[in-house]
CSV table of N, CA and C in Angstrom, one decimal:
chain,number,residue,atom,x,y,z
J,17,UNK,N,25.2,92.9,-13.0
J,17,UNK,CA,24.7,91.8,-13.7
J,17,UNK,C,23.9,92.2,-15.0
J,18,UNK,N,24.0,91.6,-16.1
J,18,UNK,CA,23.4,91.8,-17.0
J,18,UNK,C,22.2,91.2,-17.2
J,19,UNK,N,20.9,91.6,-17.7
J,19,UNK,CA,19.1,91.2,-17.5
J,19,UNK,C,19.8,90.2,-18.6
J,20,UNK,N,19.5,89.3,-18.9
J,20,UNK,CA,18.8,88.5,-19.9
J,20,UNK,C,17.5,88.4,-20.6
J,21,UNK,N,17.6,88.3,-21.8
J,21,UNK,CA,16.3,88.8,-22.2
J,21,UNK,C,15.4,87.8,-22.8
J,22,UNK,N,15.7,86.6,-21.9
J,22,UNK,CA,14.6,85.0,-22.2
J,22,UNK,C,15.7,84.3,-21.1
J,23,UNK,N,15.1,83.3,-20.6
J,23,UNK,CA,15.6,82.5,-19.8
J,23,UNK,C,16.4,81.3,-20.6
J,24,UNK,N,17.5,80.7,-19.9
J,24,UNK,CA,18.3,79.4,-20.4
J,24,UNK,C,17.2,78.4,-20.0
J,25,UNK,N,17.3,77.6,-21.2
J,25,UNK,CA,16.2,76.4,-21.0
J,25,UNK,C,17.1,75.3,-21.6
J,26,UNK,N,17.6,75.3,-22.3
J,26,UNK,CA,18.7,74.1,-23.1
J,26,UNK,C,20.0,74.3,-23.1
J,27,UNK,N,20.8,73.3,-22.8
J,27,UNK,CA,22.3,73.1,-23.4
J,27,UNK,C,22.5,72.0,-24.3
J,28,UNK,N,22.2,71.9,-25.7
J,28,UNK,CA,22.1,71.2,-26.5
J,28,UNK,C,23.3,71.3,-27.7
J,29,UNK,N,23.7,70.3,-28.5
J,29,UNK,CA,23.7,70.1,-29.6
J,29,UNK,C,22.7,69.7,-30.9
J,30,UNK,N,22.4,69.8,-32.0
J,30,UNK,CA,22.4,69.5,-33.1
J,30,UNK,C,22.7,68.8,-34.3
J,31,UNK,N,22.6,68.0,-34.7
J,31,UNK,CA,23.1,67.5,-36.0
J,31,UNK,C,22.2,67.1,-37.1
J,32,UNK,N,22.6,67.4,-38.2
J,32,UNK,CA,21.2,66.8,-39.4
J,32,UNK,C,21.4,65.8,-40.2
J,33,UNK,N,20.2,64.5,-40.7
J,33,UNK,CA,20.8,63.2,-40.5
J,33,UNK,C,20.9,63.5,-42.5
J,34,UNK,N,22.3,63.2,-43.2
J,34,UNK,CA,22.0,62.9,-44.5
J,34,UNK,C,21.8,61.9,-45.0
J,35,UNK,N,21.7,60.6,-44.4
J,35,UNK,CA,21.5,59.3,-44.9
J,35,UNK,C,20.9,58.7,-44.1
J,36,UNK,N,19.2,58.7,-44.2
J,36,UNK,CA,18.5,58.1,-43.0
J,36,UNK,C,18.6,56.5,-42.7
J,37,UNK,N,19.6,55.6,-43.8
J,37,UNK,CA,19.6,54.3,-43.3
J,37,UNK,C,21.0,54.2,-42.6
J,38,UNK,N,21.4,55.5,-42.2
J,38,UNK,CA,22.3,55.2,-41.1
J,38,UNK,C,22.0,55.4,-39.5
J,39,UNK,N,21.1,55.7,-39.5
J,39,UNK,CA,20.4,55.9,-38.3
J,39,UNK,C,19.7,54.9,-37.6
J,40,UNK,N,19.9,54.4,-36.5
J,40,UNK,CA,18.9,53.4,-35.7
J,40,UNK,C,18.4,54.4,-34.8
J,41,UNK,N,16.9,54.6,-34.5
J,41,UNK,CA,16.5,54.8,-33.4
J,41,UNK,C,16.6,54.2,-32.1
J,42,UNK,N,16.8,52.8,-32.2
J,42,UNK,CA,16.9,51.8,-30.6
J,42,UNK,C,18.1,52.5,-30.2
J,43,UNK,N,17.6,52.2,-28.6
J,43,UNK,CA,18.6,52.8,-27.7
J,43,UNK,C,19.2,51.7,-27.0
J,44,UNK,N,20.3,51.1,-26.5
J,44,UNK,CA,20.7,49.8,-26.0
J,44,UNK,C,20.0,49.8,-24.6
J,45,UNK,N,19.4,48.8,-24.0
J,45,UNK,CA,19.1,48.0,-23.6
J,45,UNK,C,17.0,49.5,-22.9
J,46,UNK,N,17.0,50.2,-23.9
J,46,UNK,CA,15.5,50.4,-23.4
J,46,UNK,C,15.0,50.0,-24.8
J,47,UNK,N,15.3,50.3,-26.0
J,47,UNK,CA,14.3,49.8,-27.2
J,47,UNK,C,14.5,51.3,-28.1
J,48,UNK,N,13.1,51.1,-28.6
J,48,UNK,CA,12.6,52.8,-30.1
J,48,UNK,C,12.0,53.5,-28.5
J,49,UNK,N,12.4,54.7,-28.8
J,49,UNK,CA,11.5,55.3,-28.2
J,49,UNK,C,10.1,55.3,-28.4
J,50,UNK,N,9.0,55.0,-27.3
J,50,UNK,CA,7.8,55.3,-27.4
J,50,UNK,C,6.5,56.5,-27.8
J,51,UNK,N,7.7,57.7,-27.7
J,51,UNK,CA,6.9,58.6,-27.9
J,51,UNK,C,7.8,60.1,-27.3
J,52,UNK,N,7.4,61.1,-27.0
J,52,UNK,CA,7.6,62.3,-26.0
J,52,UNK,C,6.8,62.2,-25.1
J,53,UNK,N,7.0,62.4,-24.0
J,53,UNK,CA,6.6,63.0,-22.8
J,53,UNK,C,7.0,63.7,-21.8
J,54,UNK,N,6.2,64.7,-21.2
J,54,UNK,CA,7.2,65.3,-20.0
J,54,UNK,C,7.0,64.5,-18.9
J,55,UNK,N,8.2,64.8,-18.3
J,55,UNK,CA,8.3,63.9,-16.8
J,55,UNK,C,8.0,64.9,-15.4
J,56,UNK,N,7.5,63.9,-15.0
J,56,UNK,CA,6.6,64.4,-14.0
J,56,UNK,C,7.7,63.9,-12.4
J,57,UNK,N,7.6,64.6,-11.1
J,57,UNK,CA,7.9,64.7,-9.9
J,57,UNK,C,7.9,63.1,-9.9
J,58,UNK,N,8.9,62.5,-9.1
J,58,UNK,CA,8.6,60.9,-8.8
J,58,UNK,C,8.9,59.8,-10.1
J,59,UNK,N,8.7,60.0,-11.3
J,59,UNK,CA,8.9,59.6,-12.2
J,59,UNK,C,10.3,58.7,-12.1
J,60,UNK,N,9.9,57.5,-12.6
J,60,UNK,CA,10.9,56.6,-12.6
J,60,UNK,C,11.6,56.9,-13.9
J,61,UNK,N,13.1,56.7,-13.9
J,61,UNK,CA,13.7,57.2,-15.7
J,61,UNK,C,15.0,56.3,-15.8
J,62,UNK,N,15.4,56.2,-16.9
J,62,UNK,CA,16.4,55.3,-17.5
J,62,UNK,C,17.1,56.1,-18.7
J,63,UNK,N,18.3,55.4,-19.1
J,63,UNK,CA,19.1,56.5,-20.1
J,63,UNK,C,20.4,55.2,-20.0
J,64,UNK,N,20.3,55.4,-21.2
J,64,UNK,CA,22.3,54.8,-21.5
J,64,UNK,C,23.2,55.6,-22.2
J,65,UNK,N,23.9,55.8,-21.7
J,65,UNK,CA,25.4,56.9,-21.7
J,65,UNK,C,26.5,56.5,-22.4
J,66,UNK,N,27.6,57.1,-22.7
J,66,UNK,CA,28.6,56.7,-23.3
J,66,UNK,C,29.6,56.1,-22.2
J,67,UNK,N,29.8,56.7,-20.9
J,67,UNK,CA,30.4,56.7,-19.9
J,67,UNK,C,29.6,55.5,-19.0
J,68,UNK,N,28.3,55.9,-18.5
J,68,UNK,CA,27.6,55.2,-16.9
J,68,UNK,C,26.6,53.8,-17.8
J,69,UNK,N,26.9,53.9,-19.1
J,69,UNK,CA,25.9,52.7,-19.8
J,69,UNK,C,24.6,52.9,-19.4
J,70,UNK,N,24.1,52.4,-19.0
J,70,UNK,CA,22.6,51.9,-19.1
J,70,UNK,C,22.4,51.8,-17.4
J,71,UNK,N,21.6,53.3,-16.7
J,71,UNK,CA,21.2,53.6,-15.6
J,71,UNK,C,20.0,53.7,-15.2
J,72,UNK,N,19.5,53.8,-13.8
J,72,UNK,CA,18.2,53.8,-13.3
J,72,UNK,C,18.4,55.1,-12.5
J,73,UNK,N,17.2,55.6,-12.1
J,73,UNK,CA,16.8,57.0,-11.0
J,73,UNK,C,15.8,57.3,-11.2
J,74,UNK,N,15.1,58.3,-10.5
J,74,UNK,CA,14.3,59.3,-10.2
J,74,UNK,C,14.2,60.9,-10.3
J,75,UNK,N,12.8,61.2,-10.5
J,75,UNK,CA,12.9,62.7,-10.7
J,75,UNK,C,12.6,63.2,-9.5
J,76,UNK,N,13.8,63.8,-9.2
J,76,UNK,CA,13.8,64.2,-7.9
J,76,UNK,C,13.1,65.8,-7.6
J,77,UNK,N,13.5,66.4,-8.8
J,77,UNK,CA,12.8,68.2,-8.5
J,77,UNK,C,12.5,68.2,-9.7
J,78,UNK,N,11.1,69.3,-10.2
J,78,UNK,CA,11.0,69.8,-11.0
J,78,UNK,C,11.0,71.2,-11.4
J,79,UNK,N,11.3,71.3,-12.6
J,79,UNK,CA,11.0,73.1,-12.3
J,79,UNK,C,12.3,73.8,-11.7
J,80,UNK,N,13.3,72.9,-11.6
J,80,UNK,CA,14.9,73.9,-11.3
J,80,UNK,C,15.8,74.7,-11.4
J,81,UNK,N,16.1,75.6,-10.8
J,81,UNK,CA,16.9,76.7,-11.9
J,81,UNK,C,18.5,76.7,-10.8
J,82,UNK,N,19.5,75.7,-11.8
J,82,UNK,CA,20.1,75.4,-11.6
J,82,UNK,C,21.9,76.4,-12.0
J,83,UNK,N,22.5,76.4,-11.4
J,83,UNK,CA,23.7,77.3,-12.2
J,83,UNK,C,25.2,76.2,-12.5
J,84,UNK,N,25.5,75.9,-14.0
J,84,UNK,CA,26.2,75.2,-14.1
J,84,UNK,C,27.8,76.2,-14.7
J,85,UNK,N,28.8,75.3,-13.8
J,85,UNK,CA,30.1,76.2,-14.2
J,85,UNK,C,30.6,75.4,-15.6
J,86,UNK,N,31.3,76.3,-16.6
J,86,UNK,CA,31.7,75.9,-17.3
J,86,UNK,C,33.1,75.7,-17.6
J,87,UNK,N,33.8,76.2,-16.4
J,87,UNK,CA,35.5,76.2,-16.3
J,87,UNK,C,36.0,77.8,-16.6
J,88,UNK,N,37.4,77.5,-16.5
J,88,UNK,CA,37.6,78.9,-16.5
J,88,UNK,C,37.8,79.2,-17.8
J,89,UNK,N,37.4,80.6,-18.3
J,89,UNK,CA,37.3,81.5,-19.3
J,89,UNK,C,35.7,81.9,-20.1
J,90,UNK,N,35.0,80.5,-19.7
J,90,UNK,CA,33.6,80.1,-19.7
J,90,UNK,C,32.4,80.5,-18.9
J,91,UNK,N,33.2,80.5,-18.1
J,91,UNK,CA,32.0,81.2,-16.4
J,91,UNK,C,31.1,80.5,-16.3
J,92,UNK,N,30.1,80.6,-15.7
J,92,UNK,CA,28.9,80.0,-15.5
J,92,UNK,C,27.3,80.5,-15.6
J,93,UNK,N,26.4,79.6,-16.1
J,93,UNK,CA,25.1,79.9,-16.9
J,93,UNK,C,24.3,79.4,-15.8
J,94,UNK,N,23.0,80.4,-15.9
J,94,UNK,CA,22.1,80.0,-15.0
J,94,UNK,C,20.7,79.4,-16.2
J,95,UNK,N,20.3,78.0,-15.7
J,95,UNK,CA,19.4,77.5,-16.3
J,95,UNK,C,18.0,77.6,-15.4
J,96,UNK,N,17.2,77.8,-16.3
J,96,UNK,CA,15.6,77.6,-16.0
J,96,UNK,C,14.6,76.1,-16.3
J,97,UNK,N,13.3,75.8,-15.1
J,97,UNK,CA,12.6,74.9,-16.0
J,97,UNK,C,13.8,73.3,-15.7
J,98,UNK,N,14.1,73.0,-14.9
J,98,UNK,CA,15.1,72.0,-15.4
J,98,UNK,C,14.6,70.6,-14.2
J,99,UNK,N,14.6,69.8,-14.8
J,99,UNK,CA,15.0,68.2,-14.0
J,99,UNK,C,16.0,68.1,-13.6
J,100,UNK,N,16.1,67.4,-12.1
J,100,UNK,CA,16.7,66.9,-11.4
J,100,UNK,C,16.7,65.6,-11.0
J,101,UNK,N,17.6,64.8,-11.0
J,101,UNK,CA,17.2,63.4,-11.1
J,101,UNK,C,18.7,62.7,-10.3
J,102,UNK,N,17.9,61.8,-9.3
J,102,UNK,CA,18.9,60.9,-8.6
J,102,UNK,C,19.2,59.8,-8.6
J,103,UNK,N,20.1,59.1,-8.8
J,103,UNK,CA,19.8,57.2,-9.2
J,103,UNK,C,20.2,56.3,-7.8
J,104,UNK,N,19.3,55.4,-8.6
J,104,UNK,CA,19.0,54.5,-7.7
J,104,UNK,C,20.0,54.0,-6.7
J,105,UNK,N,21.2,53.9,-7.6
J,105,UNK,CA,22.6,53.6,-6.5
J,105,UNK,C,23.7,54.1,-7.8
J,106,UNK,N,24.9,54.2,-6.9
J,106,UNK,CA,25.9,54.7,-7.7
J,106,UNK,C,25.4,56.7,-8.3
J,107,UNK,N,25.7,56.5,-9.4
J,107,UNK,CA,25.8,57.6,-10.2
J,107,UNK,C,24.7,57.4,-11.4
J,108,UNK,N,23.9,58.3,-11.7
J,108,UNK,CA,23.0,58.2,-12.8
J,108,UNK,C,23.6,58.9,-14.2
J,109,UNK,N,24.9,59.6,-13.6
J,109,UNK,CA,25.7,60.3,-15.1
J,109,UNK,C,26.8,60.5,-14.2
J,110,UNK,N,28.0,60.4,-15.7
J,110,UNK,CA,29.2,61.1,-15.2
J,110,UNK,C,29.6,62.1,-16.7
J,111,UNK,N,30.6,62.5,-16.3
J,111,UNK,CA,31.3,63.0,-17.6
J,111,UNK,C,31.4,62.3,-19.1
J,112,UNK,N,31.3,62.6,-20.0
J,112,UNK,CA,30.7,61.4,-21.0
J,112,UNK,C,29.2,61.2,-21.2
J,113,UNK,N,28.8,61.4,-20.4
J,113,UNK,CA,26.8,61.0,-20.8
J,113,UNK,C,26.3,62.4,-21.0
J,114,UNK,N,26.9,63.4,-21.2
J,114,UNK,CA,25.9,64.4,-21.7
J,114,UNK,C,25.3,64.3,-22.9
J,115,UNK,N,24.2,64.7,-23.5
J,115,UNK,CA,23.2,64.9,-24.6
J,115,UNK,C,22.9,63.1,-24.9
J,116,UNK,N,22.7,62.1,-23.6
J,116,UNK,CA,22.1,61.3,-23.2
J,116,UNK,C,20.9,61.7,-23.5
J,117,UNK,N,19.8,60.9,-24.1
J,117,UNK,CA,18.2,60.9,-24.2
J,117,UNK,C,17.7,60.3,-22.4
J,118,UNK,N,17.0,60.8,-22.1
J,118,UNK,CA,16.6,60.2,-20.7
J,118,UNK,C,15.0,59.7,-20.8
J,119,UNK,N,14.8,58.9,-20.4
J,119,UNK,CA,13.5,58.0,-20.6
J,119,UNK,C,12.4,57.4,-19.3
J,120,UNK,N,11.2,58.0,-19.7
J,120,UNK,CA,10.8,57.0,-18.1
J,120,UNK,C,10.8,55.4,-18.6
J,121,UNK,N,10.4,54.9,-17.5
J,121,UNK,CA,10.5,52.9,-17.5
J,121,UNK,C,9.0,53.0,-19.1
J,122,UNK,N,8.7,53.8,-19.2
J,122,UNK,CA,7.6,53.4,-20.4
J,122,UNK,C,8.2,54.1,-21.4
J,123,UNK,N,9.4,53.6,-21.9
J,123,UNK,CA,10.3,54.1,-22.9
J,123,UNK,C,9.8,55.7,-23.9
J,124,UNK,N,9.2,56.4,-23.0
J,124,UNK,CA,8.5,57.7,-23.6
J,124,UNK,C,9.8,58.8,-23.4
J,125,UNK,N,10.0,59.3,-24.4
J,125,UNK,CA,11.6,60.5,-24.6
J,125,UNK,C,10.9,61.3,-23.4
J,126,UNK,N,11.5,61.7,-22.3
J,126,UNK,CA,11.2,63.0,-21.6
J,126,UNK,C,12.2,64.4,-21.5
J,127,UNK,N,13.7,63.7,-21.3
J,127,UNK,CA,14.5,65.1,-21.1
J,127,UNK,C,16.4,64.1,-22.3
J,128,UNK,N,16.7,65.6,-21.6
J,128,UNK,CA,18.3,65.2,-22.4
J,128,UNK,C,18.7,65.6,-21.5
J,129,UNK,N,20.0,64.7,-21.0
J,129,UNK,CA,20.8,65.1,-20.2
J,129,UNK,C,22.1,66.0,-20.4
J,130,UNK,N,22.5,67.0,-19.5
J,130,UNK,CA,23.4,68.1,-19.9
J,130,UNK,C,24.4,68.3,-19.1
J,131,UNK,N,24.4,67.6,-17.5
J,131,UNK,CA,25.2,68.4,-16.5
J,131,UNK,C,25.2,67.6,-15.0
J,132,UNK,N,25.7,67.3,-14.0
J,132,UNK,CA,25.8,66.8,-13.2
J,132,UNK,C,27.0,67.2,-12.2
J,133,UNK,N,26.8,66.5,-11.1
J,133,UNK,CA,28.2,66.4,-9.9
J,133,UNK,C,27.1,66.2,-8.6
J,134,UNK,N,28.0,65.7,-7.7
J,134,UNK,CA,28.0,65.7,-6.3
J,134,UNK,C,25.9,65.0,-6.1
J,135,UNK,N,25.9,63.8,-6.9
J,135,UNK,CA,25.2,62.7,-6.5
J,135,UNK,C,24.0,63.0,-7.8
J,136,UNK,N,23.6,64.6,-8.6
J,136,UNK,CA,22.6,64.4,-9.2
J,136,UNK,C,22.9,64.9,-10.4
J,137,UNK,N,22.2,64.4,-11.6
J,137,UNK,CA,21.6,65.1,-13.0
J,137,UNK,C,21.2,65.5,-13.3
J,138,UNK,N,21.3,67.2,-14.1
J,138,UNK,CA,20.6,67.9,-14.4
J,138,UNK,C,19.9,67.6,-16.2
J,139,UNK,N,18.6,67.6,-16.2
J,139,UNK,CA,18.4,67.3,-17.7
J,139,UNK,C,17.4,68.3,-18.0
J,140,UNK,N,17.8,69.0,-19.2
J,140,UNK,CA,16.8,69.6,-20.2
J,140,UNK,C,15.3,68.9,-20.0
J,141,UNK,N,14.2,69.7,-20.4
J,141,UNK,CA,13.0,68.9,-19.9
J,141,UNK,C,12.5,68.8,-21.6
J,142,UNK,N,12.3,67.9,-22.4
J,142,UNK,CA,12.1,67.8,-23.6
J,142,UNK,C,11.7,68.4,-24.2
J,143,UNK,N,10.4,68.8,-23.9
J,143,UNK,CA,9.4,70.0,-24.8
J,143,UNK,C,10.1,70.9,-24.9
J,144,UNK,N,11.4,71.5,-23.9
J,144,UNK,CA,12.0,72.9,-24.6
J,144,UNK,C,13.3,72.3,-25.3
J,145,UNK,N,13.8,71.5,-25.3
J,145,UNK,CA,14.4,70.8,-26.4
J,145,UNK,C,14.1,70.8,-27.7
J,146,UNK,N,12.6,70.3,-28.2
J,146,UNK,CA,11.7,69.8,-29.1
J,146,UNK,C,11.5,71.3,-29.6
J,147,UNK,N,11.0,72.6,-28.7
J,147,UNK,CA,10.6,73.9,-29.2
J,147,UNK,C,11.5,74.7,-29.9
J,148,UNK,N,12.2,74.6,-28.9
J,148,UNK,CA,13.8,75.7,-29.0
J,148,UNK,C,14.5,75.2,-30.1
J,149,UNK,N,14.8,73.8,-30.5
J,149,UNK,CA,15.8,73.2,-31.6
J,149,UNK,C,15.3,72.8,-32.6
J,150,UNK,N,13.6,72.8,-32.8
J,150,UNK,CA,12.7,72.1,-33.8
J,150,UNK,C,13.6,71.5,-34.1
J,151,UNK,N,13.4,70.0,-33.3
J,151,UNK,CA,13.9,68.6,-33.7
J,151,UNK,C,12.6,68.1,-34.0
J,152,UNK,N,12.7,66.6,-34.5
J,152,UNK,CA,11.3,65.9,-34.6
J,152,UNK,C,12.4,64.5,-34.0
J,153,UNK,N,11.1,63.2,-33.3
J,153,UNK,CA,11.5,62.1,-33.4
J,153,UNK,C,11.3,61.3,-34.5
Protein backbone atom coordinates (compact mmCIF):
# COMPACT_ATOMS: atom_id res chain seq x y z
CA UNK A 1 0.00 0.00 0.00
CA UNK A 2 1.07 3.24 -0.75
CA UNK A 3 1.47 6.12 2.55
CA UNK A 4 -0.48 8.94 1.49
CA UNK A 5 0.87 12.02 2.33
CA UNK A 6 -2.35 14.12 3.76
CA UNK A 7 -5.58 12.48 4.35
CA UNK A 8 -8.83 12.46 1.77
CA UNK A 9 -11.15 15.06 3.27
CA UNK A 10 -13.27 16.10 0.07
CA UNK A 11 -14.82 14.75 -3.06
CA UNK A 12 -15.82 17.86 -4.66
CA UNK A 13 -16.34 19.86 -7.71
CA UNK A 14 -15.81 23.52 -8.52
CA UNK A 15 -17.05 26.11 -10.73
CA UNK A 16 -16.47 29.97 -11.02
CA UNK A 17 -19.53 32.20 -11.29
CA UNK A 18 -19.05 34.79 -14.50
CA UNK A 19 -22.29 36.55 -14.20
CA UNK A 20 -23.32 37.01 -10.66
CA UNK A 21 -27.07 37.84 -11.74
CA UNK A 22 -27.33 34.41 -12.77
CA UNK A 23 -26.96 32.95 -9.60
CA UNK A 24 -29.72 32.50 -6.83
CA UNK A 25 -28.56 31.50 -3.62
CA UNK A 26 -32.17 30.02 -2.37
CA UNK A 27 -32.31 26.50 -2.15
CA UNK A 28 -35.94 25.01 -2.94
CA UNK A 29 -37.96 24.52 -0.15
CA UNK A 30 -35.09 25.51 2.87
CA UNK A 31 -34.48 29.31 1.81
CA UNK A 32 -30.56 31.56 1.57
CA UNK A 33 -28.45 29.87 3.45
CA UNK A 34 -27.93 31.22 6.96
CA UNK A 35 -24.51 31.01 7.36
CA UNK A 36 -21.62 27.93 7.86
CA UNK A 37 -21.60 25.73 10.43
CA UNK A 38 -20.21 22.48 11.43
CA UNK A 39 -22.62 19.78 12.35
CA UNK A 40 -22.48 18.30 15.27
CA UNK A 41 -23.46 14.33 16.51
CA UNK A 42 -27.55 14.24 16.59
CA UNK A 43 -27.93 17.19 14.42
CA UNK A 44 -31.09 17.44 12.62
CA UNK A 45 -30.24 18.17 8.58
CA UNK A 46 -32.13 18.79 5.34
CA UNK A 47 -30.82 19.13 1.64
CA UNK A 48 -32.66 19.03 -1.73
CA UNK A 49 -31.16 16.85 -4.50
CA UNK A 50 -31.58 16.57 -8.00
CA UNK A 51 -32.80 12.95 -7.59
CA UNK A 52 -34.40 12.46 -3.63
CA UNK A 53 -35.73 16.46 -3.81
CA UNK A 54 -36.05 17.83 -0.65
CA UNK A 55 -35.08 15.34 2.48
CA UNK A 56 -34.91 15.08 6.22
CA UNK A 57 -32.16 12.88 8.62
CA UNK A 58 -29.79 12.90 11.06
CA UNK A 59 -26.09 12.94 11.97
CA UNK A 60 -25.58 9.76 12.75
CA UNK A 61 -21.41 9.55 13.17
CA UNK A 62 -18.99 11.97 13.17
CA UNK A 63 -15.49 11.94 12.49
CA UNK A 64 -15.75 8.83 9.78
CA UNK A 65 -13.29 7.36 7.76
CA UNK A 66 -15.16 5.88 5.20
CA UNK A 67 -13.90 3.86 1.91
CA UNK A 68 -15.93 4.70 -1.22
CA UNK A 69 -15.65 2.40 -4.43
CA UNK A 70 -15.46 4.11 -7.52
CA UNK A 71 -16.14 1.25 -10.12
CA UNK A 72 -13.91 -0.57 -11.99
CA UNK A 73 -10.75 0.99 -13.35
CA UNK A 74 -11.19 3.68 -10.57
CA UNK A 75 -10.70 1.57 -7.39
CA UNK A 76 -11.45 2.90 -4.27
CA UNK A 77 -10.57 6.01 -1.87
CA UNK A 78 -10.34 6.08 1.59
CA UNK A 79 -11.89 9.31 3.14
CA UNK A 80 -11.15 11.04 6.48
CA UNK A 81 -13.17 13.43 9.03
CA UNK A 82 -16.53 12.56 7.31
CA UNK A 83 -20.41 12.74 8.26
CA UNK A 84 -22.65 10.19 8.32
CA UNK A 85 -26.15 10.80 8.16
CA UNK A 86 -29.50 8.70 8.17
CA UNK A 87 -33.01 9.85 7.11
CA UNK A 88 -35.79 10.00 8.70
CA UNK A 89 -37.65 7.41 6.38
CA UNK A 90 -36.89 6.25 2.93
CA UNK A 91 -33.56 7.39 1.66
CA UNK A 92 -31.81 10.73 2.45
CA UNK A 93 -29.70 10.47 -1.07
CA UNK A 94 -29.58 8.50 -4.06
CA UNK A 95 -27.57 8.62 -7.23
CA UNK A 96 -28.07 12.11 -8.61
CA UNK A 97 -27.78 14.12 -5.23
CA UNK A 98 -24.18 14.31 -4.98
CA UNK A 99 -22.47 17.82 -4.45
CA UNK A 100 -26.05 18.44 -2.60
CA UNK A 101 -25.43 21.40 0.07
CA UNK A 102 -26.67 19.72 3.27
CA UNK A 103 -28.15 21.93 5.96
CA UNK A 104 -29.31 21.69 9.68
CA UNK A 105 -33.26 22.66 10.31
CA UNK A 106 -31.53 26.33 11.05
CA UNK A 107 -30.73 26.66 7.46
CA UNK A 108 -26.78 27.02 8.51
CA UNK A 109 -24.47 25.34 5.30
CA UNK A 110 -22.73 22.36 7.23
CA UNK A 111 -21.56 19.57 4.81
CA UNK A 112 -21.79 18.60 0.87
CA UNK A 113 -22.98 15.55 0.04
CA UNK A 114 -20.70 13.01 -2.02
CA UNK A 115 -21.53 9.28 -1.57
CA UNK A 116 -24.05 6.82 -0.26
CA UNK A 117 -25.69 3.14 -0.36
CA UNK A 118 -27.20 0.60 1.76
CA UNK A 119 -29.48 3.14 4.07
CA UNK A 120 -26.67 6.16 4.70
CA UNK A 121 -24.95 9.44 3.36
CA UNK A 122 -21.76 10.17 3.38
CA UNK A 123 -21.07 14.15 3.40
CA UNK A 124 -17.92 16.27 3.31
CA UNK A 125 -17.92 18.22 6.61
CA UNK A 126 -17.84 21.97 5.30
CA UNK A 127 -14.96 23.58 6.85
CA UNK A 128 -12.80 21.21 4.82
CA UNK A 129 -14.71 22.05 1.78
CA UNK A 130 -14.52 25.91 2.56
CA UNK A 131 -10.35 25.24 3.28
CA UNK A 132 -9.26 22.87 0.80
CA UNK A 133 -11.41 24.63 -2.29
CA UNK A 134 -11.34 28.38 -0.98
CA UNK A 135 -14.85 28.75 -1.82
CA UNK A 136 -16.77 31.63 -0.11
CA UNK A 137 -20.64 31.81 0.41
Amino acid sequence: AVEQPYPNLVDAAVAQVNLEEWVDVEVPSIGEPAGIRDLQLGDRVQKTGRTTEHTRGVVETVGAQVQVDYGAGSGTATFDDQLVIRADAGEFSAPGDSGSAVFGEDAFLGGLLFAGGEGITIVNRIAHVVSLLGIRL
